CSV table of C-alpha atoms in Angstrom, one decimal:
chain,number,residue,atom,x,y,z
A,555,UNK,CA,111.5,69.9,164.7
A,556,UNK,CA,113.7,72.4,163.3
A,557,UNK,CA,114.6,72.4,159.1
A,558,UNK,CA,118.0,71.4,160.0
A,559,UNK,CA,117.0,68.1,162.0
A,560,UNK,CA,114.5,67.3,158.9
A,561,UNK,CA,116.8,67.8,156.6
A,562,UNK,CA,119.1,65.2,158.8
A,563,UNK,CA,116.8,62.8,158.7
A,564,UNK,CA,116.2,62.8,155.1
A,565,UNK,CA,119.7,62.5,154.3
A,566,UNK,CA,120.7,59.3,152.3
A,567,UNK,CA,122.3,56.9,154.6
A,568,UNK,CA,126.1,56.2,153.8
A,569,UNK,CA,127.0,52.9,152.1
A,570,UNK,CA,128.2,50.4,154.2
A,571,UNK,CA,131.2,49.4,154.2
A,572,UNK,CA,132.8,47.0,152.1
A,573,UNK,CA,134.7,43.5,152.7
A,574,UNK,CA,138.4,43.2,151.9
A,575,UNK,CA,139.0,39.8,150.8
A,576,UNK,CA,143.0,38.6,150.9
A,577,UNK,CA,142.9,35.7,148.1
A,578,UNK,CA,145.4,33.1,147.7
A,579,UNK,CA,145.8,32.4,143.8
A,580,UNK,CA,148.4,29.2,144.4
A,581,UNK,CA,152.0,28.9,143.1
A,582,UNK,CA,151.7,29.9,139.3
A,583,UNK,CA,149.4,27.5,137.6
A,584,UNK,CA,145.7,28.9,137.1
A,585,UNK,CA,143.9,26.0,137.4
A,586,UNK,CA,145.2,25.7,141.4
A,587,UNK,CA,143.4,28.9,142.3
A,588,UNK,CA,140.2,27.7,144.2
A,589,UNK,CA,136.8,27.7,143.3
A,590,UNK,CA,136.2,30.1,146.4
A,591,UNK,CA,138.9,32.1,145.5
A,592,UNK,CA,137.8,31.8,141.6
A,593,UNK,CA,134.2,33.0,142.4
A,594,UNK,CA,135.2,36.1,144.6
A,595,UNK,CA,137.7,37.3,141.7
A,596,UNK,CA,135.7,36.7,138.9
A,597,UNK,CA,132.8,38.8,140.5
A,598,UNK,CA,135.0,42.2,142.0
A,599,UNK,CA,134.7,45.6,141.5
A,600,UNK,CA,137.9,46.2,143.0
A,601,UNK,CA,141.0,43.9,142.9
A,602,UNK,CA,144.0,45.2,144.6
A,603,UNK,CA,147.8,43.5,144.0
A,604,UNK,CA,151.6,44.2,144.3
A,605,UNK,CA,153.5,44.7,141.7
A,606,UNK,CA,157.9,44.7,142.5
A,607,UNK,CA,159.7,47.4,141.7
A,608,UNK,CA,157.6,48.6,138.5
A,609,UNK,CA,157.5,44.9,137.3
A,610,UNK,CA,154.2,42.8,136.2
A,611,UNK,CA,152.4,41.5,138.8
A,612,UNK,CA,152.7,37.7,138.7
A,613,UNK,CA,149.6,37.5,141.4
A,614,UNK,CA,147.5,39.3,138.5
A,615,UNK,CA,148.9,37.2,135.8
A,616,UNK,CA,147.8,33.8,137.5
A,617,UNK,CA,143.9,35.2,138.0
A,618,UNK,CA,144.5,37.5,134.8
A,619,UNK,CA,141.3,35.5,132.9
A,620,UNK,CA,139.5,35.7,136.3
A,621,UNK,CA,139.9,39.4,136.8
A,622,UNK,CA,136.3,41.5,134.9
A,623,UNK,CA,137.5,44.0,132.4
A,624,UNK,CA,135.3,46.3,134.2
A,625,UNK,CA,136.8,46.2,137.5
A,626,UNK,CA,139.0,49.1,139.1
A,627,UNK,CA,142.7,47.9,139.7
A,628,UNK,CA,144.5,48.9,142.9
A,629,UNK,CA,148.2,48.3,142.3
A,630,UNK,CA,150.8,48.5,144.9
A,631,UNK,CA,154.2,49.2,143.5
A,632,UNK,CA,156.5,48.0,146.3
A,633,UNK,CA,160.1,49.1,145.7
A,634,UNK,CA,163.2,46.4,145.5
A,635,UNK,CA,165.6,47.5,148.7
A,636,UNK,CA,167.3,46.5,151.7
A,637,UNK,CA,165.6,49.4,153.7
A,638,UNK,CA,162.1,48.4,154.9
A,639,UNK,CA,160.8,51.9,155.1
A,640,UNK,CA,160.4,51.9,150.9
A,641,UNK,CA,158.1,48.9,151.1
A,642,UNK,CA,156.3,50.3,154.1
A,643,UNK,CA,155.6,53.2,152.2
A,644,UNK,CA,153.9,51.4,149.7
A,645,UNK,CA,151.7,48.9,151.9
A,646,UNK,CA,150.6,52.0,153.8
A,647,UNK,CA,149.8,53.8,150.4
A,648,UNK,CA,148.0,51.1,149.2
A,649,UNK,CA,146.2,50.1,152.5
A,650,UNK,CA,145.0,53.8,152.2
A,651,UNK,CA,143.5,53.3,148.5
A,652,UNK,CA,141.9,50.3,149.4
A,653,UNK,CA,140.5,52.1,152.5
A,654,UNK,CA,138.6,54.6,150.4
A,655,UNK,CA,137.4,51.8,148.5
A,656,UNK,CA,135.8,50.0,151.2
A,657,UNK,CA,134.9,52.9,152.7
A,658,UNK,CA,132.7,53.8,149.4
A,659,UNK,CA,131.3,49.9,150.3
A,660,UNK,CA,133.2,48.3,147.4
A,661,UNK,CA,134.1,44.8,148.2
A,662,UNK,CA,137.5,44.5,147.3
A,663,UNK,CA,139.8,41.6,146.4
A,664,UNK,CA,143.6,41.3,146.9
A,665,UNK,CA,145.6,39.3,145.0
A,666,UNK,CA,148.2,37.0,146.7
A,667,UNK,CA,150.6,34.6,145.6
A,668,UNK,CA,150.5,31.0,147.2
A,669,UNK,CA,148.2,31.5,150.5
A,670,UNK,CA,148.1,34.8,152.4
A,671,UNK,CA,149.3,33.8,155.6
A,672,UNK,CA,152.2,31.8,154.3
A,673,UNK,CA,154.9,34.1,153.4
A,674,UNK,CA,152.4,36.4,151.8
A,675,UNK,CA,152.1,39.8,151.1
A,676,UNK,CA,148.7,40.3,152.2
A,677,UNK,CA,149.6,40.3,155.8
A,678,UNK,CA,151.1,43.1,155.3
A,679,UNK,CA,147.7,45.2,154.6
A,680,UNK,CA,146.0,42.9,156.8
A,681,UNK,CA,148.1,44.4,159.8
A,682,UNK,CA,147.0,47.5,158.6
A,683,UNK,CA,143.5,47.2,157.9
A,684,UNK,CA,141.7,44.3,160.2
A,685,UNK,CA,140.8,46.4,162.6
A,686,UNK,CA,138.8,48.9,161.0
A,687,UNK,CA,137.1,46.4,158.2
A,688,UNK,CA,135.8,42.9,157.9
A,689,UNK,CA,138.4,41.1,156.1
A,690,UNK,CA,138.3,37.4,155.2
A,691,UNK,CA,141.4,35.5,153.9
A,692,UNK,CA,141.0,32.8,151.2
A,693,UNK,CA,143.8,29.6,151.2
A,694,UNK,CA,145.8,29.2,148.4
A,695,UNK,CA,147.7,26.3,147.8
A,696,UNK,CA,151.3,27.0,148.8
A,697,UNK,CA,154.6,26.7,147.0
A,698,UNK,CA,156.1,24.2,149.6
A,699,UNK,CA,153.1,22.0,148.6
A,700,UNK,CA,153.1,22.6,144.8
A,701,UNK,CA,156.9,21.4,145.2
A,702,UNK,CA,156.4,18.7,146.8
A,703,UNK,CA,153.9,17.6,144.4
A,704,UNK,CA,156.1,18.5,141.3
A,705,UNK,CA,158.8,16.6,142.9
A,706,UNK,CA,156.7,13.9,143.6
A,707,UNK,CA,158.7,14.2,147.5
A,708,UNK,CA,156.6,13.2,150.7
A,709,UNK,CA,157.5,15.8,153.2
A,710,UNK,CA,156.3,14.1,156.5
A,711,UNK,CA,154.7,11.3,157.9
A,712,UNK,CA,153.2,10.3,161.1
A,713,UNK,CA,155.1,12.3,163.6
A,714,UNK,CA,157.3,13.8,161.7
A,715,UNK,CA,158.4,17.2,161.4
A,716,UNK,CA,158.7,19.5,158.7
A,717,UNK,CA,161.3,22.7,159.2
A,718,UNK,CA,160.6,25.5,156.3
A,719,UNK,CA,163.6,27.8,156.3
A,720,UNK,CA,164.1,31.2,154.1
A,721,UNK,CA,167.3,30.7,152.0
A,722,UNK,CA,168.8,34.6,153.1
A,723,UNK,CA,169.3,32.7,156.3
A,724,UNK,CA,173.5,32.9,157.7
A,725,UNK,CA,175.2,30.0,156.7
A,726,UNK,CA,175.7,28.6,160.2
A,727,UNK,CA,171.9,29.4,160.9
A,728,UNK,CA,170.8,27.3,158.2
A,729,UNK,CA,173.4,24.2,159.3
A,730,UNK,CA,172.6,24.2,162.3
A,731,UNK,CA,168.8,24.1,161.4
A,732,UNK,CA,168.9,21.5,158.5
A,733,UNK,CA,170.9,19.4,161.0
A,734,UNK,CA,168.5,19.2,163.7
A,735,UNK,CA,165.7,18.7,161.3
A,736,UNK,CA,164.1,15.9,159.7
A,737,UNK,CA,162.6,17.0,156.1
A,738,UNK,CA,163.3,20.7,155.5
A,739,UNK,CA,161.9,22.6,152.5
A,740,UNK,CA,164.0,26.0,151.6
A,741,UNK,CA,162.5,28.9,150.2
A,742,UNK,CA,163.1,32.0,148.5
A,743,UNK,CA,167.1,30.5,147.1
A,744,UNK,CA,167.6,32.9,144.5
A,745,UNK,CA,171.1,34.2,144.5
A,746,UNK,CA,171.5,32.5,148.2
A,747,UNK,CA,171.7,28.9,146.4
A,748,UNK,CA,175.8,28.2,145.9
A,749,UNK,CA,175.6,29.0,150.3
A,750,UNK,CA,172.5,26.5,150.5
A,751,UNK,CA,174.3,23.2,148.7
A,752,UNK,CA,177.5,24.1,150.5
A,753,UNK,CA,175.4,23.9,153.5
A,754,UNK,CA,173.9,20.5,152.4
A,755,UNK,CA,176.9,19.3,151.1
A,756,UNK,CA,179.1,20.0,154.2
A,757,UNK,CA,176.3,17.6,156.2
A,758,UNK,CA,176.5,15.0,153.4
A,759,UNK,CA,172.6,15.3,152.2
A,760,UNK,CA,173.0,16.6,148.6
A,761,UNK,CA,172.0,12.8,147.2
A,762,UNK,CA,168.3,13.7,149.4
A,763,UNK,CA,167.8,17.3,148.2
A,764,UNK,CA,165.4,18.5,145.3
A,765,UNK,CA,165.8,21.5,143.6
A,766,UNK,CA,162.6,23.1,142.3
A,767,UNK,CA,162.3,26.2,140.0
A,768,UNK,CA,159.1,27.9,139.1
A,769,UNK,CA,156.4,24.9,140.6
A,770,UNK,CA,153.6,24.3,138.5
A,771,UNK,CA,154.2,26.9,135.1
A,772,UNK,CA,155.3,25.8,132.2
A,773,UNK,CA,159.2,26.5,132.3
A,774,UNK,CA,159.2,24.3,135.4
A,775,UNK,CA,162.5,22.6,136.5
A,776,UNK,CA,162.8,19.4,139.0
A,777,UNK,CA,166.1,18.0,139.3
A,778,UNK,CA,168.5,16.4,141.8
A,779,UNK,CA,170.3,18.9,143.6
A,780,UNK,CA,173.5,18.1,142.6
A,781,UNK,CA,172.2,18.6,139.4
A,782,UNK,CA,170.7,22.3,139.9
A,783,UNK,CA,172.3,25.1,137.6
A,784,UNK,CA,174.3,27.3,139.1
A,785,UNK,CA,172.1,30.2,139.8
A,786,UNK,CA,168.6,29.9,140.9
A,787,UNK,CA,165.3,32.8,140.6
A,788,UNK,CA,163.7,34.0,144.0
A,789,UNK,CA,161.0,31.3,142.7
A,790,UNK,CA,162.7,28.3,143.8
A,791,UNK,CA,163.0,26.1,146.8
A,792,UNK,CA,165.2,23.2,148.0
A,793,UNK,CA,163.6,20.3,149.4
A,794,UNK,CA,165.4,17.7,151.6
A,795,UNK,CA,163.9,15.1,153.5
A,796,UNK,CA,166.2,12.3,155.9
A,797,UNK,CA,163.7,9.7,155.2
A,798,UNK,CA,163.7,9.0,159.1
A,799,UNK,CA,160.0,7.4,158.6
A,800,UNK,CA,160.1,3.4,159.3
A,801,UNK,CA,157.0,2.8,157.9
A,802,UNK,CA,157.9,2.0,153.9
């Protein structure tokens, strides 16, 4: 055996690898972040999170009492433009940082709001990552369901159907999708909401629409439609529901 094979042998093995959880921390309130999700968080060396366009990251700030003062911080500035390439950019960076980290076998937590799958921007590094690492995702309860509960608005019963729409949608998309459906729920209104109600309005449906701003925190807002302000934040959602269920 020559000194070179010895000294092969003898050579600490490498860490293994670490496990990239993608963690749904809910809609805004802290105490609707799981227990799993709770547990995981409150025991990382690593939590990862995006952050938009330089501004706090509101996954962080739901977990923020969760997250060890100890742990390393991978944050993923992704920047606020039409172009996609920007925002690819930054999930590639930041798929690349938490590489190294797994890759030194640090578990590592990312931070997502609602649930990860559901609108999230976890999928984004889960595209990029699943299939070189072990990743688990974590369910988060999701705005459409914190809305519904704020509202106190059933969304579907027996067979019904439940259409979830984004609000940048054309206008004559989103008619023709409302009118075929039977309880819709509306996301991301923002500066799309004077289109929306004209939308609603023009089918007649404003007196069974909710308006819901910021689900679950404490400057919260739940009114009628009709009674809605006139601009909305990306944090709201529409809900709307025909009431086609016979069984009341």
């Amino acid at each position: 055996m020559t000194g070179d094979a010895v000294g092969d042998a003898n050579a600490p093995l490498p860490p293994s690898r670490g496990v990239l959880y993608g963690v749904g921390v809910g809609p805004g309130a802290p105490d609707l972040i799981t227990l799993r999700a709770a547990r995981l968080i409150a025991g990382a060396a690593v939590v990862a999170y995006p952050t938009l366009a330089g501004a706090a990251s509101f996954a962080r700030g739901i977990a923020a009492d969760l997250i060890p003062a100890a742990a390393e911080e991978i944050v993923m500035d992704v920047p606020m433009s039409v172009e996609r390439a920007p925002a690819q950019d930054a999930y590639d960076d930041g798929a690349a940082r938490i590489a190294g980290a797994l890759d030194a076998g640090h578990d590592v937590v990312c931070l997502c709001e609602g649930d990860p799958f559901f609108y999230g921007s976890f999928m984004y590094l889960f595209a990029r990552l699943a299939d070189r690492y072990r990743v688990e995702v974590v369910p988060g309860v999701t705005s459409i369901t914190a809305c519904a509960a704020r509202a106190g608005m059933p969304l579907a019963a027996r067979n019904e159907r439940l259409t979830v729409l984004p609000g940048p949608l054309r206008e004559d998309e989103l008619r023709a999708r409302i009118d075929g459906a039977e309880s819709v729920a509306i996301m991301k209104v923002g500066r799309h909401l004077p289109k929306i109600r004209a939308v609603i309005g023009g089918l007649g449906l404003t007196e069974q629409a909710v308006y819901v701003e910021r689900a679950t925190l404490p400057e919260e807002v739940v009114l009628p439609l009709a009674e809605a302000p006139d601009t909305a934040p990306y944090f709201s959602m529409i809900l709307l529901t025909k009431g086609a269920d016979p069984w009341l």
